Amino acid sequence: MKVLYTPTIEEAQKALQRPSQQTEQQIEDTANILRQVREKGDQAIQFFNAKYDNSRQADFKIEKSQIQQAATQLDEPLKQAILKAYANIKKFHASQLSPKKKIITSAGIVCWQENKPIENVGLYIPGGTAPLFSTILMLGIPARLANCQRIVVCHPIKGNASMHPAVAFCLELLNITEVYNIGGAQAIAAMGYGTSSIKRVDKIFGPGNAYVTRAKQILQQNGVAIDMPAGPSEVLVITDESANPDFVASDLIAQAEHGPDSQVVFLTPSRTILKQTLAALKEQVEKLPRKEIAEKALLNSVAILVEDLPAAFKLSNFYAPEHLILAIDEAGQYSDKISNAGSVFLGHYSCESMGDYASGTNHTLPTFGFARSYSGVSTLSFCKQVTFQEITKKGIENLGDAVALMAEAEGLAGHKNAVDLRINNLKL
């Protein structure tokens, strides 16, 4: 992990540059996968499934009976943990659906907005180095709350392995039955373009590697909506002298173990906390089962001794992290200092792991600096906001002349005529 001691703002910002997301070869390979799936459909998916996941089934649909059978293998303690997470996530995401509220903007004119579900959504659930069953909860729960008619899940299962029991249980819990054993960019292409076996969707959600991310970006340029631009996972931790170095080190490692391309950032004005945290980091990473992955991620990471907390917040807003942890006493008082972050964790006991699994907030968040302009997934991500208006005779009488005058000023005679006809009709 690179360490900088009270650098200038320019030096610190340079150190916070993220590693390149995609190589030219990855971009070319992803475009080729999408092109093949678009042209050859199921045949291309079978080829890429065999090439990348050693999966050679001719039919990649996972039947409901297979999901049910796998779910029975889940041990009771983990089942109860998932049910706790389910309840919290559902409670938080249900609160995001506000009731319809009609607004009288002027006499005779009523306007309102209604949430309409996106009918067909696709959820990508990675199956690489870890079975991310929590992502099924994070995407499936808001999709169900939004009343999406069709929910498609693509989840790769390598070789002849069975579906992980926790993945199966989460699918069962949400009654998601259209599930396909497809991974990587080919899964994104299948949902985006459609094949003879898979009907295309309207919007694609879910995290993934560089190939998945690139595939989503390409499809977005071709009329398929996506949740957000995303890349490797990341966390930024800001501390003061009250921080627990062991806690801070554990938060940095928790994010680093996601993948070798993850990035963690540590900012503190306390030289003592910096030194103690780096020592704790070195000690904890040695005990980690995914030590090799975490160590590679730490090579892309940086710790900075800043002048004070205002300097730390300035750098954090520049970096716009996916996850931001404030390991500070009375951390809530600093919320107004934060303008760019995907999800924020306040205080010494608010570890990012809680948000990843069960506190209630969503863990599908913008990375790579996109938190400057994008939000994380919410229930409204699965909805369209449709506006309505009802204008009575009185409404035309009160506002029609103003609209006609504005239309005339813009040179749009047809717009003016549509209003004038109604006004004249009322005069008759």
Coordinates of C-alpha atoms in Angstrom, one line a residue:
M1 CA 0.0 0.0 0.0
K2 CA 1.4 3.3 -1.0
V3 CA 1.8 5.9 1.8
L4 CA 1.9 9.7 1.4
Y5 CA 2.7 12.1 4.2
T6 CA 1.0 15.5 4.0
P7 CA 1.2 15.8 0.2
T8 CA -0.1 18.8 -1.7
I9 CA -3.6 18.5 -3.0
E10 CA -2.3 18.0 -6.5
E11 CA 0.0 15.2 -5.3
A12 CA -2.8 13.5 -3.4
Q13 CA -5.2 13.7 -6.3
K14 CA -2.6 12.2 -8.6
A15 CA -2.1 9.3 -6.1
L16 CA -5.9 8.7 -6.0
Q17 CA -6.1 8.0 -9.7
R18 CA -7.8 4.6 -10.2
P19 CA -6.0 1.9 -12.1
S20 CA -7.2 1.4 -15.7
Q21 CA -10.5 -0.4 -15.7
Q22 CA -10.3 -2.2 -19.1
T23 CA -7.4 -3.1 -21.4
E24 CA -7.7 -2.7 -25.2
Q25 CA -7.7 -6.5 -25.4
Q26 CA -10.7 -6.8 -22.9
I27 CA -12.6 -4.2 -24.9
E28 CA -12.0 -6.0 -28.1
D29 CA -12.9 -9.4 -26.6
T30 CA -16.1 -8.1 -25.1
A31 CA -17.2 -6.5 -28.4
N32 CA -16.5 -9.8 -30.1
I33 CA -18.6 -11.8 -27.5
L34 CA -21.6 -9.4 -28.0
R35 CA -21.3 -9.5 -31.7
Q36 CA -21.3 -13.3 -31.7
V37 CA -24.3 -13.6 -29.4
R38 CA -26.2 -11.1 -31.5
E39 CA -25.5 -13.0 -34.7
K40 CA -25.5 -16.6 -33.5
G41 CA -27.7 -16.5 -30.4
D42 CA -27.8 -19.7 -28.3
Q43 CA -25.0 -21.3 -30.3
A44 CA -22.6 -18.5 -29.3
I45 CA -23.7 -18.7 -25.6
Q46 CA -23.0 -22.5 -25.6
F47 CA -19.5 -21.8 -27.0
F48 CA -18.6 -19.1 -24.5
N49 CA -20.1 -21.0 -21.6
A50 CA -17.9 -24.0 -22.4
K51 CA -14.8 -21.7 -23.0
Y52 CA -15.0 -19.6 -19.9
D53 CA -17.0 -21.7 -17.3
N54 CA -16.5 -25.3 -18.6
S55 CA -20.3 -25.5 -18.7
R56 CA -21.4 -27.7 -21.6
Q57 CA -25.1 -28.0 -21.2
A58 CA -27.1 -27.5 -24.3
D59 CA -30.0 -26.1 -22.3
F60 CA -28.9 -23.3 -19.9
K61 CA -32.3 -22.8 -18.3
I62 CA -32.2 -23.9 -14.7
E63 CA -35.4 -25.5 -13.8
K64 CA -37.5 -24.6 -10.8
S65 CA -37.1 -28.2 -9.4
Q66 CA -33.3 -27.8 -9.5
I67 CA -33.5 -24.6 -7.6
Q68 CA -35.8 -26.1 -5.0
Q69 CA -33.6 -29.1 -4.6
A70 CA -30.5 -27.0 -4.1
A71 CA -32.3 -24.7 -1.6
T72 CA -33.0 -27.7 0.7
Q73 CA -29.3 -28.1 1.2
L74 CA -28.9 -24.8 3.0
D75 CA -28.1 -25.1 6.7
E76 CA -30.5 -23.5 9.1
P77 CA -28.3 -20.8 10.7
L78 CA -27.5 -19.3 7.3
K79 CA -31.1 -19.5 6.3
Q80 CA -32.1 -17.5 9.4
A81 CA -29.4 -14.9 8.7
I82 CA -30.7 -14.5 5.1
L83 CA -34.2 -14.0 6.4
K84 CA -33.0 -11.3 8.8
A85 CA -31.3 -9.5 5.9
Y86 CA -34.4 -10.0 3.7
A87 CA -36.6 -8.3 6.3
N88 CA -34.3 -5.2 6.7
I89 CA -33.7 -4.8 3.0
K90 CA -37.4 -5.0 2.2
K91 CA -38.3 -2.6 5.0
F92 CA -35.8 0.1 3.8
H93 CA -36.6 -0.3 0.1
A94 CA -40.4 -0.3 0.6
S95 CA -40.0 3.1 2.2
Q96 CA -38.8 4.5 -1.1
L97 CA -42.1 4.2 -2.8
S98 CA -44.0 7.4 -2.0
P99 CA -47.8 7.5 -2.4
K100 CA -49.3 9.4 -5.4
K101 CA -49.8 13.1 -4.6
K102 CA -51.9 15.3 -6.8
I103 CA -50.8 18.9 -7.0
I104 CA -53.1 21.8 -8.1
T105 CA -50.6 24.0 -9.9
S106 CA -53.3 26.6 -10.7
A107 CA -57.1 26.7 -10.9
G108 CA -58.4 24.0 -13.1
I109 CA -55.0 22.2 -13.5
V110 CA -54.0 19.1 -11.6
C111 CA -50.6 17.4 -12.0
W112 CA -49.2 14.3 -10.4
Q113 CA -46.6 11.6 -10.9
E114 CA -46.9 7.8 -10.7
N115 CA -44.3 5.1 -10.5
K116 CA -44.8 2.5 -13.2
P117 CA -42.7 -0.7 -13.1
I118 CA -40.2 -1.5 -15.8
E119 CA -41.8 -4.6 -17.2
N120 CA -38.8 -6.8 -18.0
V121 CA -35.6 -6.6 -16.0
G122 CA -32.4 -8.7 -16.0
L123 CA -30.3 -9.4 -13.0
Y124 CA -26.7 -10.5 -13.3
I125 CA -25.5 -12.4 -10.3
P126 CA -21.7 -13.1 -10.5
G127 CA -20.5 -16.6 -9.7
G128 CA -16.7 -16.2 -9.9
T129 CA -14.6 -16.5 -6.8
A130 CA -17.5 -16.2 -4.4
P131 CA -21.3 -17.0 -4.6
L132 CA -22.8 -13.5 -4.3
F133 CA -26.2 -14.6 -3.1
S134 CA -26.6 -11.3 -1.3
T135 CA -26.8 -9.6 -4.7
I136 CA -30.0 -11.5 -5.4
L137 CA -31.6 -9.9 -2.3
M138 CA -30.3 -6.4 -3.2
L139 CA -31.7 -6.6 -6.8
G140 CA -34.6 -9.0 -6.4
I141 CA -36.3 -7.3 -3.5
P142 CA -36.7 -3.8 -5.1
A143 CA -37.7 -5.5 -8.4
R144 CA -40.5 -7.3 -6.5
L145 CA -41.5 -4.2 -4.6
A146 CA -41.7 -2.3 -7.9
N147 CA -43.9 -5.0 -9.3
C148 CA -41.8 -5.8 -12.4
Q149 CA -43.7 -8.4 -14.4
R150 CA -40.7 -10.4 -15.5
I151 CA -37.4 -10.9 -13.6
V152 CA -34.6 -12.8 -15.4
V153 CA -31.5 -13.9 -13.6
C154 CA -28.3 -15.0 -15.2
H155 CA -25.8 -16.7 -12.9
P156 CA -22.9 -18.9 -14.0
I157 CA -22.2 -22.3 -12.5
K158 CA -18.8 -23.7 -13.4
G159 CA -18.5 -27.2 -14.8
N160 CA -20.8 -29.8 -13.4
A161 CA -21.2 -28.1 -10.1
S162 CA -24.6 -27.6 -8.5
M163 CA -26.1 -24.2 -7.7
H164 CA -25.0 -22.9 -4.3
P165 CA -27.7 -23.6 -1.7
A166 CA -27.8 -19.9 -0.6
V167 CA -28.2 -18.7 -4.1
A168 CA -31.1 -21.2 -4.6
F169 CA -32.7 -20.2 -1.3
C170 CA -32.7 -16.5 -2.2
L171 CA -34.2 -17.2 -5.6
E172 CA -36.9 -19.3 -3.9
L173 CA -37.5 -16.6 -1.3
L174 CA -38.2 -14.1 -4.1
N175 CA -40.1 -16.6 -6.3
I176 CA -37.7 -15.9 -9.3
T177 CA -38.0 -18.9 -11.7
E178 CA -36.5 -17.6 -15.0
V179 CA -32.9 -18.4 -14.2
Y180 CA -30.1 -19.2 -16.7
N181 CA -26.7 -20.7 -16.3
I182 CA -24.8 -18.0 -18.2
G183 CA -22.0 -15.8 -17.0
G184 CA -19.8 -13.0 -18.2
A185 CA -20.4 -10.7 -21.2
Q186 CA -22.4 -13.4 -22.9
A187 CA -25.0 -13.2 -20.1
I188 CA -25.3 -9.5 -20.6
A189 CA -25.6 -10.0 -24.4
A190 CA -28.2 -12.7 -24.0
M191 CA -30.4 -10.4 -21.8
G192 CA -29.8 -7.3 -23.9
Y193 CA -30.2 -8.8 -27.4
G194 CA -32.3 -11.9 -26.7
T195 CA -32.0 -15.3 -28.3
S196 CA -34.3 -18.1 -29.3
S197 CA -34.2 -19.3 -25.7
I198 CA -34.1 -16.0 -23.8
K199 CA -36.4 -13.0 -24.4
R200 CA -34.6 -9.7 -24.2
V201 CA -35.1 -7.4 -21.2
D202 CA -35.6 -3.6 -20.9
K203 CA -33.0 -2.9 -18.2
I204 CA -30.0 -4.8 -16.9
F205 CA -28.8 -4.7 -13.3
G206 CA -25.9 -6.2 -11.4
P207 CA -22.1 -6.1 -10.8
G208 CA -19.4 -7.9 -12.6
N209 CA -15.9 -8.0 -13.9
A210 CA -14.4 -5.7 -16.5
Y211 CA -16.0 -7.8 -19.3
V212 CA -19.4 -7.5 -17.8
T213 CA -19.0 -3.8 -17.2
R214 CA -17.9 -3.2 -20.8
A215 CA -20.8 -5.3 -22.1
K216 CA -23.3 -3.2 -20.2
Q217 CA -21.8 0.0 -21.5
I218 CA -22.0 -1.2 -25.1
L219 CA -25.6 -2.3 -24.7
Q220 CA -26.5 1.1 -23.2
Q221 CA -25.3 2.7 -26.5
N222 CA -27.7 0.3 -28.3
G223 CA -30.9 1.1 -26.5
V224 CA -30.8 -1.2 -23.4
A225 CA -30.9 0.6 -20.1
I226 CA -28.5 -0.4 -17.3
D227 CA -28.4 0.4 -13.6
M228 CA -25.2 2.4 -13.6
P229 CA -21.6 2.4 -14.8
A230 CA -19.6 0.3 -12.4
G231 CA -16.2 -1.2 -12.0
P232 CA -14.1 -2.8 -9.4
S233 CA -15.2 -2.4 -5.8
E234 CA -13.7 0.4 -3.6
V235 CA -13.8 2.0 -0.1
L236 CA -12.4 5.2 1.3
V237 CA -12.0 5.5 5.1
I238 CA -11.6 8.8 6.9
T239 CA -10.5 8.7 10.6
D240 CA -9.6 11.0 13.4
E241 CA -7.5 10.2 16.4
S242 CA -10.5 8.4 18.0
A243 CA -10.4 5.5 15.5
N244 CA -9.7 1.9 16.4
P245 CA -6.8 0.9 14.1
D246 CA -7.9 -2.8 14.1
F247 CA -11.4 -1.8 12.9
V248 CA -10.0 0.5 10.2
A249 CA -7.6 -2.2 8.9
S250 CA -10.4 -4.8 8.8
D251 CA -12.6 -2.4 6.7
L252 CA -9.7 -1.9 4.3
I253 CA -9.1 -5.6 4.0
A254 CA -12.8 -6.4 3.6
Q255 CA -12.9 -4.4 0.5
A256 CA -9.5 -5.5 -0.8
E257 CA -10.5 -9.2 -0.8
H258 CA -13.3 -8.6 -3.3
G259 CA -10.8 -8.8 -6.2
P260 CA -7.2 -7.9 -7.3
D261 CA -8.6 -4.9 -9.1
S262 CA -10.3 -3.5 -6.0
Q263 CA -9.0 -0.3 -4.4
V264 CA -8.9 1.0 -0.9
V265 CA -8.0 4.5 0.3
F266 CA -7.2 5.6 3.9
L267 CA -7.2 9.3 4.9
T268 CA -6.3 10.5 8.4
P269 CA -4.7 13.6 10.0
S270 CA -3.4 11.4 12.9
R271 CA 0.2 10.1 12.3
T272 CA -0.3 7.6 15.2
I273 CA -3.5 6.1 13.8
L274 CA -1.9 5.9 10.4
K275 CA 1.1 3.9 11.8
Q276 CA -1.0 1.6 13.9
T277 CA -3.5 0.9 11.1
L278 CA -0.8 0.0 8.7
A279 CA 0.7 -2.4 11.3
A280 CA -2.8 -3.9 11.9
L281 CA -3.3 -4.2 8.1
K282 CA -0.1 -6.2 7.7
E283 CA -1.0 -8.5 10.5
Q284 CA -4.6 -9.1 9.5
V285 CA -3.9 -9.8 5.8
E286 CA -1.6 -12.6 6.7
K287 CA -4.5 -14.5 8.3
L288 CA -6.8 -14.0 5.3
P289 CA -7.9 -17.0 3.2
R290 CA -8.0 -14.7 0.2
K291 CA -4.6 -13.2 1.1
E292 CA -3.2 -13.2 -2.5
I293 CA -6.2 -11.4 -3.9
A294 CA -6.2 -8.8 -1.1
E295 CA -2.4 -8.2 -1.5
K296 CA -2.8 -7.5 -5.2
A297 CA -5.6 -5.0 -4.5
L298 CA -3.5 -3.3 -1.8
L299 CA -0.8 -2.6 -4.5
N300 CA -3.4 -0.3 -6.2
S301 CA -4.3 1.4 -2.9
V302 CA -3.1 4.4 -0.9
A303 CA -2.9 5.8 2.6
I304 CA -2.5 9.5 3.1
L305 CA -1.6 11.5 6.1
V306 CA -3.7 14.7 5.5
E307 CA -3.4 18.1 7.2
D308 CA -6.8 18.0 8.8
L309 CA -10.4 16.6 8.4
P310 CA -11.5 19.3 5.9
A311 CA -8.6 18.3 3.7
A312 CA -9.7 14.6 4.0
F313 CA -13.3 15.5 3.0
K314 CA -12.0 17.6 0.0
L315 CA -10.1 14.6 -1.3
S316 CA -12.9 12.2 -0.6
N317 CA -15.3 14.3 -2.7
F318 CA -12.8 14.4 -5.4
Y319 CA -12.4 10.6 -5.4
A320 CA -16.2 10.0 -5.1
P321 CA -15.9 6.5 -3.5
E322 CA -18.3 3.7 -3.8
H323 CA -18.2 3.2 0.0
L324 CA -17.2 5.9 2.4
I325 CA -16.6 5.1 6.1
L326 CA -16.2 7.9 8.7
A327 CA -14.4 6.3 11.6
I328 CA -14.9 9.5 13.7
D329 CA -16.5 10.4 17.0
E330 CA -19.9 12.0 16.4
A331 CA -19.6 11.2 12.7
G332 CA -23.2 12.2 11.9
Q333 CA -22.3 15.9 12.3
Y334 CA -20.1 15.6 9.2
S335 CA -22.8 14.4 6.8
D336 CA -23.1 17.9 5.2
K337 CA -19.4 17.7 4.2
I338 CA -20.1 14.8 1.9
S339 CA -21.3 15.5 -1.7
N340 CA -19.9 12.5 -3.6
A341 CA -20.3 8.9 -2.3
G342 CA -22.3 5.9 -3.2
S343 CA -23.1 4.8 0.4
V344 CA -21.8 6.3 3.7
F345 CA -21.1 4.5 7.0
L346 CA -21.0 6.7 10.1
G347 CA -19.1 5.9 13.2
H348 CA -16.8 3.3 14.6
Y349 CA -19.3 0.4 14.5
S350 CA -20.7 1.1 11.0
C351 CA -18.6 -1.3 9.1
E352 CA -19.2 -1.6 5.3
S353 CA -19.8 -5.3 5.7
M354 CA -23.2 -4.5 7.3
G355 CA -24.4 -2.6 4.3
D356 CA -23.1 -5.3 2.0
Y357 CA -25.4 -7.8 3.6
A358 CA -28.1 -6.9 6.0
S359 CA -28.5 -3.4 7.4
G360 CA -31.1 -2.5 4.7
T361 CA -29.3 -0.2 2.2
N362 CA -28.4 -1.4 -1.2
H363 CA -24.9 -2.6 -2.0
T364 CA -25.2 -2.1 -5.8
L365 CA -23.4 1.2 -6.1
P366 CA -21.6 3.5 -8.5
T367 CA -17.8 3.0 -8.6
F368 CA -14.8 4.5 -10.5
G369 CA -15.9 8.1 -9.6
F370 CA -19.4 7.8 -11.0
A371 CA -20.8 8.6 -7.6
R372 CA -20.4 12.2 -8.7
S373 CA -23.4 11.8 -10.9
Y374 CA -25.1 8.5 -10.2
S375 CA -26.9 7.0 -7.3
G376 CA -27.0 3.4 -6.0
V377 CA -29.8 1.0 -6.9
S378 CA -33.1 1.7 -5.2
T379 CA -36.7 0.6 -5.7
L380 CA -37.1 3.5 -8.0
S381 CA -34.4 2.1 -10.2
F382 CA -36.9 -0.5 -11.3
C383 CA -39.6 2.1 -12.0
K384 CA -40.4 4.8 -14.6
Q385 CA -41.8 8.0 -13.2
V386 CA -44.8 8.9 -15.4
T387 CA -46.3 12.4 -15.1
F388 CA -50.0 13.0 -15.5
Q389 CA -52.1 16.2 -15.8
E390 CA -55.7 16.9 -16.1
I391 CA -56.8 20.3 -17.4
T392 CA -60.4 21.4 -17.1
K393 CA -62.2 24.2 -19.0
K394 CA -61.3 26.5 -16.2
G395 CA -57.7 25.5 -16.6
I396 CA -57.6 26.4 -20.3
E397 CA -59.3 29.7 -19.5
N398 CA -56.8 30.6 -16.8
L399 CA -53.5 29.5 -18.5
G400 CA -54.3 29.1 -22.2
D401 CA -53.5 32.7 -23.2
A402 CA -50.0 32.4 -21.6
V403 CA -49.3 29.1 -23.4
A404 CA -50.5 30.5 -26.7
L405 CA -48.2 33.6 -26.3
M406 CA -45.2 31.4 -25.4
A407 CA -45.8 29.1 -28.4
E408 CA -46.1 32.0 -30.7
A409 CA -42.8 33.5 -29.4
E410 CA -41.1 30.2 -30.2
G411 CA -42.6 30.1 -33.7
L412 CA -44.6 27.0 -33.1
A413 CA -48.0 27.8 -34.7
G414 CA -49.3 24.3 -34.3
H415 CA -48.9 24.5 -30.5
K416 CA -50.6 27.9 -30.4
N417 CA -53.5 26.6 -32.5
A418 CA -54.1 23.6 -30.2
V419 CA -54.7 26.0 -27.4
D420 CA -56.6 28.7 -29.4
L421 CA -59.1 26.2 -30.7
R422 CA -60.1 25.2 -27.2
I423 CA -60.3 28.8 -26.0
N424 CA -62.5 29.8 -28.9
N425 CA -64.6 26.7 -28.4
L426 CA -65.3 27.9 -24.8
K427 CA -66.2 31.4 -26.0
L428 CA -68.8 30.0 -28.3

